[in-house]
Short mmCIF file of C-alpha atoms and ligand atoms in Angstrom, two decimals:
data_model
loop_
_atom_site.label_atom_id
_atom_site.label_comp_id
_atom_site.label_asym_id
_atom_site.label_seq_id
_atom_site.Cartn_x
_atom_site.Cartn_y
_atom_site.Cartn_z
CA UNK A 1 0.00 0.00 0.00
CA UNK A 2 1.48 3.68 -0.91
CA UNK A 3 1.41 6.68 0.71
CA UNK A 4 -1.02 7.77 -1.12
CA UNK A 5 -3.71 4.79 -1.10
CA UNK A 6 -2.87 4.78 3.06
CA UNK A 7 -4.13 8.36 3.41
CA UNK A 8 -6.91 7.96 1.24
CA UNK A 9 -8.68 5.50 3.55
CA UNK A 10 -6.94 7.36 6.95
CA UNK A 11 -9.41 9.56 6.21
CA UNK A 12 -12.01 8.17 4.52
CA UNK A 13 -13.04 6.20 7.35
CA UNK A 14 -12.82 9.01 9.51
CA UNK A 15 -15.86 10.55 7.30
CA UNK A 16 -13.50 13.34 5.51
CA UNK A 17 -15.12 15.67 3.08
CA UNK A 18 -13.56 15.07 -0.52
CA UNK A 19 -12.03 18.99 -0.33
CA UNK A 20 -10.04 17.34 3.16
CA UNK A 21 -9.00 14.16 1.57
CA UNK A 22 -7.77 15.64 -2.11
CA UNK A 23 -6.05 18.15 -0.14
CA UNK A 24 -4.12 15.92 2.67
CA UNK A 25 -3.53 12.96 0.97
CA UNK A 26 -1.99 15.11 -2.08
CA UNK A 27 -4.68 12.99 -4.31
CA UNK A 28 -5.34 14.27 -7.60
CA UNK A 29 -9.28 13.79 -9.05
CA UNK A 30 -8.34 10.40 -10.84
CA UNK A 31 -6.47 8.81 -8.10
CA UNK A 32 -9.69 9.96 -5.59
CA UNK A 33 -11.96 8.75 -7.69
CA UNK A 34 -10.08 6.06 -8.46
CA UNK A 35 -9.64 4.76 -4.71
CA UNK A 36 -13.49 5.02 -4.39
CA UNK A 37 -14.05 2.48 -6.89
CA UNK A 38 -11.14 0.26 -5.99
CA UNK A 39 -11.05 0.59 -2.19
CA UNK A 40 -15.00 0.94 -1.63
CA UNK A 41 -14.92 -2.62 -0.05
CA UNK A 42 -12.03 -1.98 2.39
CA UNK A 43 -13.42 1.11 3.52
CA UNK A 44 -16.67 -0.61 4.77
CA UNK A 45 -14.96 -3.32 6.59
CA UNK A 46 -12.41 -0.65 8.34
CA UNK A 47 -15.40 1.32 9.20
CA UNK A 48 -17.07 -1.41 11.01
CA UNK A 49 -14.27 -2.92 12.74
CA UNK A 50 -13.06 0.43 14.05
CA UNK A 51 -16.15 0.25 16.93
CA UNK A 52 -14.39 -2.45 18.53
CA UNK A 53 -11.59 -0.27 18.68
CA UNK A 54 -12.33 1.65 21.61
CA UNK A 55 -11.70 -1.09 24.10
CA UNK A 56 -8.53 -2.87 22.64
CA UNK A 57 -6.44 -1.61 24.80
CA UNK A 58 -7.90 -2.56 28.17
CA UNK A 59 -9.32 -5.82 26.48
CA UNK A 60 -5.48 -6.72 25.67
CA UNK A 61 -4.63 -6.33 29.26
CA UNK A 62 -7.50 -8.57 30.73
CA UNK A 63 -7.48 -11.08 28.56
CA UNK A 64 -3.86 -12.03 27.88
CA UNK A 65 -4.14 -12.62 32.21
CA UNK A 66 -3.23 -16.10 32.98
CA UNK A 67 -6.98 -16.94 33.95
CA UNK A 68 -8.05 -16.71 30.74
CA UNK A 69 -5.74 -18.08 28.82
CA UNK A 70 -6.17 -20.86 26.15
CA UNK A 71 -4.29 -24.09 25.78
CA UNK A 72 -1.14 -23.27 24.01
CA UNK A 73 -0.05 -25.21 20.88
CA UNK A 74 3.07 -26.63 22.81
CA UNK A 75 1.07 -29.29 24.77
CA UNK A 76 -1.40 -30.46 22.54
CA UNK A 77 0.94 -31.95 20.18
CA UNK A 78 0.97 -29.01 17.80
CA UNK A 79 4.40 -29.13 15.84
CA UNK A 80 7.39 -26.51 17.10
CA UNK A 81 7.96 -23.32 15.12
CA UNK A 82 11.67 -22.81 13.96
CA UNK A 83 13.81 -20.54 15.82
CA UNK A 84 14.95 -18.59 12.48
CA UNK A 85 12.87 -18.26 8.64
CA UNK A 86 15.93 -17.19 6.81
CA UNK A 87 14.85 -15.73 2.98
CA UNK A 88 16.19 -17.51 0.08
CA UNK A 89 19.48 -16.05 -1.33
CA UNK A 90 23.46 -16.62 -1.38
CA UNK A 91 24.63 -15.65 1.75
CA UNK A 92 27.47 -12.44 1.71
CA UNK A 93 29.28 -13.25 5.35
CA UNK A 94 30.11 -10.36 7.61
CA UNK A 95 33.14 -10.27 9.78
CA UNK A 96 32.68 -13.13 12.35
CA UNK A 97 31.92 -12.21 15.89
CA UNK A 98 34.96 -13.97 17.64
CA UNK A 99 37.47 -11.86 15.46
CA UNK A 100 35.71 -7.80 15.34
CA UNK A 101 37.02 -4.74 17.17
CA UNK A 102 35.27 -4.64 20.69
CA UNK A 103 34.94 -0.77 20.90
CA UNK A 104 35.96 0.52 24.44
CA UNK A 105 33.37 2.29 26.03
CA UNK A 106 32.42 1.75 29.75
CA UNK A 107 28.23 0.77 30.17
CA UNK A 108 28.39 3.60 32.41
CA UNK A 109 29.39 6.18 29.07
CA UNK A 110 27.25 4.10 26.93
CA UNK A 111 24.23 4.51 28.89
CA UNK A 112 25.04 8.36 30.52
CA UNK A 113 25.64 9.53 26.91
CA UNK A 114 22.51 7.49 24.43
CA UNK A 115 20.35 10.25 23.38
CA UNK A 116 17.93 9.93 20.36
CA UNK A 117 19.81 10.59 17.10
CA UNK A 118 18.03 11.65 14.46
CA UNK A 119 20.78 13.37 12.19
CA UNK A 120 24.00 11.68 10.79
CA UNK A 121 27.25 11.89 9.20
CA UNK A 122 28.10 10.83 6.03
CA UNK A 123 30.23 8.39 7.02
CA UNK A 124 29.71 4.93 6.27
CA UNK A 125 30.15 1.88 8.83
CA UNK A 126 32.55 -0.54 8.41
CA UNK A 127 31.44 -4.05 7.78
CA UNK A 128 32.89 -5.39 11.47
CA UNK A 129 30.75 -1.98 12.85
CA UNK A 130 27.45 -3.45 11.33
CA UNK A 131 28.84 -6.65 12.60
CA UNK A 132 28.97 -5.75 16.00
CA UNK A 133 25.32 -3.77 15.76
CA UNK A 134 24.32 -7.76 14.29
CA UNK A 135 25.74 -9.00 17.37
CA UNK A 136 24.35 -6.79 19.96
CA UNK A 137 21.16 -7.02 18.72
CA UNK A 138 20.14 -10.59 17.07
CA UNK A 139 22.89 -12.72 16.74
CA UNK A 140 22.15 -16.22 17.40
CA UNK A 141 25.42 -17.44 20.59
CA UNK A 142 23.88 -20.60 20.61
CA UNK A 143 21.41 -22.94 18.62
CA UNK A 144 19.54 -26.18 19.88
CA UNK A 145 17.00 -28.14 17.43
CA UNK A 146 15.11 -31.44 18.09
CA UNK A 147 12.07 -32.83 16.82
CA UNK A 148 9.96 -31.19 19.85
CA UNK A 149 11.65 -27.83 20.48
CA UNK A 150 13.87 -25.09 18.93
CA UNK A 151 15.48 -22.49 20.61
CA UNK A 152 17.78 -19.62 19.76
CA UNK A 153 20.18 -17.97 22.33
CA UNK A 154 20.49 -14.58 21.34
CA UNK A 155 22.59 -11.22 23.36
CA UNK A 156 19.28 -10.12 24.32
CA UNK A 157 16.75 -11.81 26.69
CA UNK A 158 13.62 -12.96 25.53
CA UNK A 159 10.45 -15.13 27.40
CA UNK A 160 11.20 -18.63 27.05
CA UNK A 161 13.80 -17.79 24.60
CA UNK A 162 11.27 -17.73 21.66
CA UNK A 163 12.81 -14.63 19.88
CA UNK A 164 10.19 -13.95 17.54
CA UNK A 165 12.08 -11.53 15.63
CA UNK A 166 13.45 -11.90 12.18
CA UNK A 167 15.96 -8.99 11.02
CA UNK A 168 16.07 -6.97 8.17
CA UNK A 169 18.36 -3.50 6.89
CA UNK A 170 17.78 -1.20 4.84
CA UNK A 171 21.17 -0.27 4.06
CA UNK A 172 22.54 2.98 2.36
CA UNK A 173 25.67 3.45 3.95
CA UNK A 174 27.74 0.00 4.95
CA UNK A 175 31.58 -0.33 3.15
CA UNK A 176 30.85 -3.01 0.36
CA UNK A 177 27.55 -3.17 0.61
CA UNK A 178 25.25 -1.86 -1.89
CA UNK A 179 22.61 -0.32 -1.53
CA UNK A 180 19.02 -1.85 -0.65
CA UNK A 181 17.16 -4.12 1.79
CA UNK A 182 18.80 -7.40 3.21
CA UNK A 183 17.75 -10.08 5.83
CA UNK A 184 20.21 -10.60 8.70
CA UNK A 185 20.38 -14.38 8.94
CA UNK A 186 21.61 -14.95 12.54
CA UNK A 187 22.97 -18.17 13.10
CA UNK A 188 25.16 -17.75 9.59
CA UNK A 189 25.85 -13.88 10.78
CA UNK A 190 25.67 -12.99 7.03
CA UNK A 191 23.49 -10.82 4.71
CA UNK A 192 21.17 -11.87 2.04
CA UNK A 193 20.04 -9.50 -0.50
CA UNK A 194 16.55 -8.55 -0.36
CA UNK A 195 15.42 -6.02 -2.48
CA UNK A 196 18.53 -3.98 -4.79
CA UNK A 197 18.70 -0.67 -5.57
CA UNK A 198 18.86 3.14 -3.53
CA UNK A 199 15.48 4.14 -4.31
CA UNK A 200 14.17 1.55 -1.30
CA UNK A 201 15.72 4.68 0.99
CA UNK A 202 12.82 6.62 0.18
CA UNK A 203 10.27 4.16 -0.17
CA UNK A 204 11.15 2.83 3.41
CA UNK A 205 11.05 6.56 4.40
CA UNK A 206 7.89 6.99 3.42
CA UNK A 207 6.31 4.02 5.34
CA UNK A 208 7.68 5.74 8.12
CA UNK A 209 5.32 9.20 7.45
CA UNK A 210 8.68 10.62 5.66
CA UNK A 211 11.16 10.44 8.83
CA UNK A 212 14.24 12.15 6.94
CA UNK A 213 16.34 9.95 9.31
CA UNK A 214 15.28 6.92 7.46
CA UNK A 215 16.28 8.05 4.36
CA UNK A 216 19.60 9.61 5.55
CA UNK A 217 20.87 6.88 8.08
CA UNK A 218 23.80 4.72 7.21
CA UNK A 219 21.49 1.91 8.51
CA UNK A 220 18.07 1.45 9.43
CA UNK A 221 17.33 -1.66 11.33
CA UNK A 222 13.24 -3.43 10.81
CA UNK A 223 12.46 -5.81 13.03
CA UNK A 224 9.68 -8.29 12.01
CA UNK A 225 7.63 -10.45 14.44
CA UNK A 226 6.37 -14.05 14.41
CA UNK A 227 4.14 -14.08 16.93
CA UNK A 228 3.64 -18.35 16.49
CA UNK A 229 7.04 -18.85 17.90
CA UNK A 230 6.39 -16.89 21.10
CA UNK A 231 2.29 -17.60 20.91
CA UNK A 232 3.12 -21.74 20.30
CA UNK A 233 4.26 -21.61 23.83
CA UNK A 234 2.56 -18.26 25.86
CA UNK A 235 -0.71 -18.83 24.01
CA UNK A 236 -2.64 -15.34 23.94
CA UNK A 237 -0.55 -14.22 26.49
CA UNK A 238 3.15 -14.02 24.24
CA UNK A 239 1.36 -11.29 22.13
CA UNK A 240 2.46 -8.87 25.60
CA UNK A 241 6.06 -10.52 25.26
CA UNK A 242 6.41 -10.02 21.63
CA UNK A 243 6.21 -6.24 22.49
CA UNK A 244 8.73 -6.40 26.00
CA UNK A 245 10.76 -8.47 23.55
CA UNK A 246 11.34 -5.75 20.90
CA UNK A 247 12.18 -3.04 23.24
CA UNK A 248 15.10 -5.27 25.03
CA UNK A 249 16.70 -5.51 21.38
CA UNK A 250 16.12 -1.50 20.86
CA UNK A 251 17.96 -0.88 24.14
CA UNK A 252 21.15 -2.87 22.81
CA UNK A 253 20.63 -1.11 19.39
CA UNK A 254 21.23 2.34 21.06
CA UNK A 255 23.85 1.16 23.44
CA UNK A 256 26.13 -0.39 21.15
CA UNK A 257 25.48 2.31 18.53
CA UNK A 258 27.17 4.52 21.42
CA UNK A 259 30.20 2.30 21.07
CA UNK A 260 31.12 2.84 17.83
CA UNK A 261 30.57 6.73 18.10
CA UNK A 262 27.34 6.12 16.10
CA UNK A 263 23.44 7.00 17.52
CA UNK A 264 20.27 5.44 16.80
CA UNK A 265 16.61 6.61 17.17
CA UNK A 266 14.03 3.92 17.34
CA UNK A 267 10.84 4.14 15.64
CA UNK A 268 6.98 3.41 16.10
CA UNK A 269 5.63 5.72 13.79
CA UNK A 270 5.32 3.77 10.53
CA UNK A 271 2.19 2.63 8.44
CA UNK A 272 1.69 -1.35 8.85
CA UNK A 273 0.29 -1.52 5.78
CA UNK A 274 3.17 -0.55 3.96
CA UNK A 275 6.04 -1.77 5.73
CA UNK A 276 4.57 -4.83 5.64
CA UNK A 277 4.43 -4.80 2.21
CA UNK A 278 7.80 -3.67 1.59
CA UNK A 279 9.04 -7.06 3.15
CA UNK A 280 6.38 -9.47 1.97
CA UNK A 281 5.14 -9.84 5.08
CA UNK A 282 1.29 -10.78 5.45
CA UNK A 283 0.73 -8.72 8.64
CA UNK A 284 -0.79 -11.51 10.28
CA UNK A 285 1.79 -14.27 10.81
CA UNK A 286 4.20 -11.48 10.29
CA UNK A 287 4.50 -8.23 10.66
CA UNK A 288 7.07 -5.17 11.00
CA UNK A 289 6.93 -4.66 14.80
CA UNK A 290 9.79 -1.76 15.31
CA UNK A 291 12.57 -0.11 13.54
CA UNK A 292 15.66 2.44 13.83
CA UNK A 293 18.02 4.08 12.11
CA UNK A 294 21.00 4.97 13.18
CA UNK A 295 24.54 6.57 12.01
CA UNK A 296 28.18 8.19 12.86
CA UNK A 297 27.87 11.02 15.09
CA UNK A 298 28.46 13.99 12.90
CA UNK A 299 31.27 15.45 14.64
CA UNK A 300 33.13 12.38 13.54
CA UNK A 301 32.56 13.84 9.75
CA UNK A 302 35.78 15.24 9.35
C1 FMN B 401 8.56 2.69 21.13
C2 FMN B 401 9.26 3.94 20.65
C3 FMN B 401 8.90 4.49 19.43
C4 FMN B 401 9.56 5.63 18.97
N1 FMN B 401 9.24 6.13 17.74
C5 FMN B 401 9.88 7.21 17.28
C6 FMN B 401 9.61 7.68 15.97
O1 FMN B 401 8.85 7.11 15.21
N2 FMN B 401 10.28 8.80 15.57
C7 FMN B 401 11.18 9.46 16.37
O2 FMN B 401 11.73 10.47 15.93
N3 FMN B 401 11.46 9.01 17.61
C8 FMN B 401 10.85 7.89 18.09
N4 FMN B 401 11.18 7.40 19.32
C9 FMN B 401 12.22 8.06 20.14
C10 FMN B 401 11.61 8.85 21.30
O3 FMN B 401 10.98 10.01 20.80
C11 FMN B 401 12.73 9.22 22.29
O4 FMN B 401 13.25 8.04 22.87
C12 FMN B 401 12.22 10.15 23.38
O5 FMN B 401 11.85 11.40 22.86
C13 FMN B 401 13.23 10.34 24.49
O6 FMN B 401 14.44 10.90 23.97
P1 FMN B 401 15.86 10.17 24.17
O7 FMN B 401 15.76 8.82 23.52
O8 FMN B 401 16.87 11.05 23.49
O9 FMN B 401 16.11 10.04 25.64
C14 FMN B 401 10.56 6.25 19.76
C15 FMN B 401 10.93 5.65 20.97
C16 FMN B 401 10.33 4.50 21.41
C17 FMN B 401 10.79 3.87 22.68
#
């Protein structure tokens, strides 16, 4: 879904005039009138989902309580999720994890000095920088796979160790990378090429409502979530941990950034709809869940 077709039905559904909805979704006679032929359907359905909207929240909260909760998959005989859905594609290695610079930075810097950083250098990160960022984040230290169970250890915590995350980067600015989208595959610690080409900068920039820090970062990190490996075993209830999960992995993101003189600013405000789409994801079984961009610290321009 574009930009375009997203703020269409943002306000459609809220009962816009035409006047409002030409003007603020930039929509040009043809395009409205095309969108209320093609999109007539989708409108209704939005329309009468959004009264159960009201409640979510507080719903969410009650019924994900252990007294409610269904029987998860894991004990009736349902069949383990994998730890890790790596894409298809030739692997491009990155700089292992036993042999990268470990930046010197006390935790005590790291953590005094993280700010939000929405502005960047030009400079681009090494390939053992991004490495390190990989590792932080969602490398895999240690894999175990049988017929009943599959876990991933990973350098951030996670309930029950499900880590429902898979990783993707949209990369502009990483030595001998070009540009475009990869997936992170963590047990390999490699790169797979996604989507080629520098234009997914701005496309990926406007999923996120145009955030110029998207567009300008050396990296900017999407996190997808499969909620069956975390729901297989929490039931209802691993929809709350997906959420805890993602902000352990954001906290690592910054502090590590810090490390390599770099800063990160996480990011919630994207449209679903299109992220999701960007990746191929269905936005059911998987979905973008949180993002960041990050870069070198500008002072380190020169
Ligand atoms: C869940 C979450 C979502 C966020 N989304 C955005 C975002 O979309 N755009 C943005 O500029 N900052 C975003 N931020 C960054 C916050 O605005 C920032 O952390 C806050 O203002 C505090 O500033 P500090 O991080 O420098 O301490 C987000 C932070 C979190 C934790």
């Amino acid at each position: 879904m574009d930009t375009k077709e997203f703020f269409y039905l943002y306000f459609k559904v809220r009962d816009e005039s035409k006047e409002t909805i030409l003007k603020e979704g930039n929509l040009t006679e043809e395009e409205y009138a095309k969108f209320e032929q093609e999109l007539a359907e989708e409108v209704k359905l939005i329309k009468s989902e959004r009264s159960n909207v009201p409640e979510i929240g507080v719903d969410f909260a009650r019924f994900t309580r252990y007294l409610y909760e269904p029987a998860p998959d894991s004990t009736k005989g349902v069949y383990r999720p994998d730890a890790v859905y790596p894409i298809n594609g030739e692997i491009i290695p990155l700089p292992a994890v036993g042999v990268i610079e470990r930046p010197e930075i006390s935790l005590y810097q790291s953590i005094e000095q993280r700010r939000s950083l929405r502005k960047y250098s030009e400079e681009y990160l090494t390939q053992g920088e991004l490495s390190f960022m990989l590792w932080a984040t969602q490398w895999v230290r240690d894999f175990r796979s049988n017929e009943k169970v599959e876990v991933a250890f990973r350098n951030v915590p996670s309930a029950g160790a499900r880590h429902p995350f898979e990783t993707y980067l949209l990369i502009n600015r990483v030595k001998g990378f070009k540009q475009g989208i990869y997936y992170y595959h963590p047990i390999k610690h490699g790169l797979i090429l996604f989507k080629e080409g520098e234009e997914w900068a701005e496309t990926v920039c406007k999923a996120t409502f145009d955030q110029e820090m998207v567009a300008k970062s050396a990296v900017t990190f999407i996190w997808a979530a499969i909620p069956i490996r975390t729901v297989w075993r929490y039931s209802q209830r691993g929809y709350r941990y997906l959420y805890i999960d993602a902000g352990h992995v954001g906290q690592n993101l910054h502090l590590a950034a810090e490390a390599i003189n770099a800063g990160a600013c996480m990011i919630g405000a994207y449209y679903d709809e299109g992220m999701d789409e960007i990746l191929e994801l269905d936005g059911k079984d998987a979905f973008v869940i949180y993002m960041a961009s990050m870069g070198k610290k500008e002072s380190t321009a020169k």
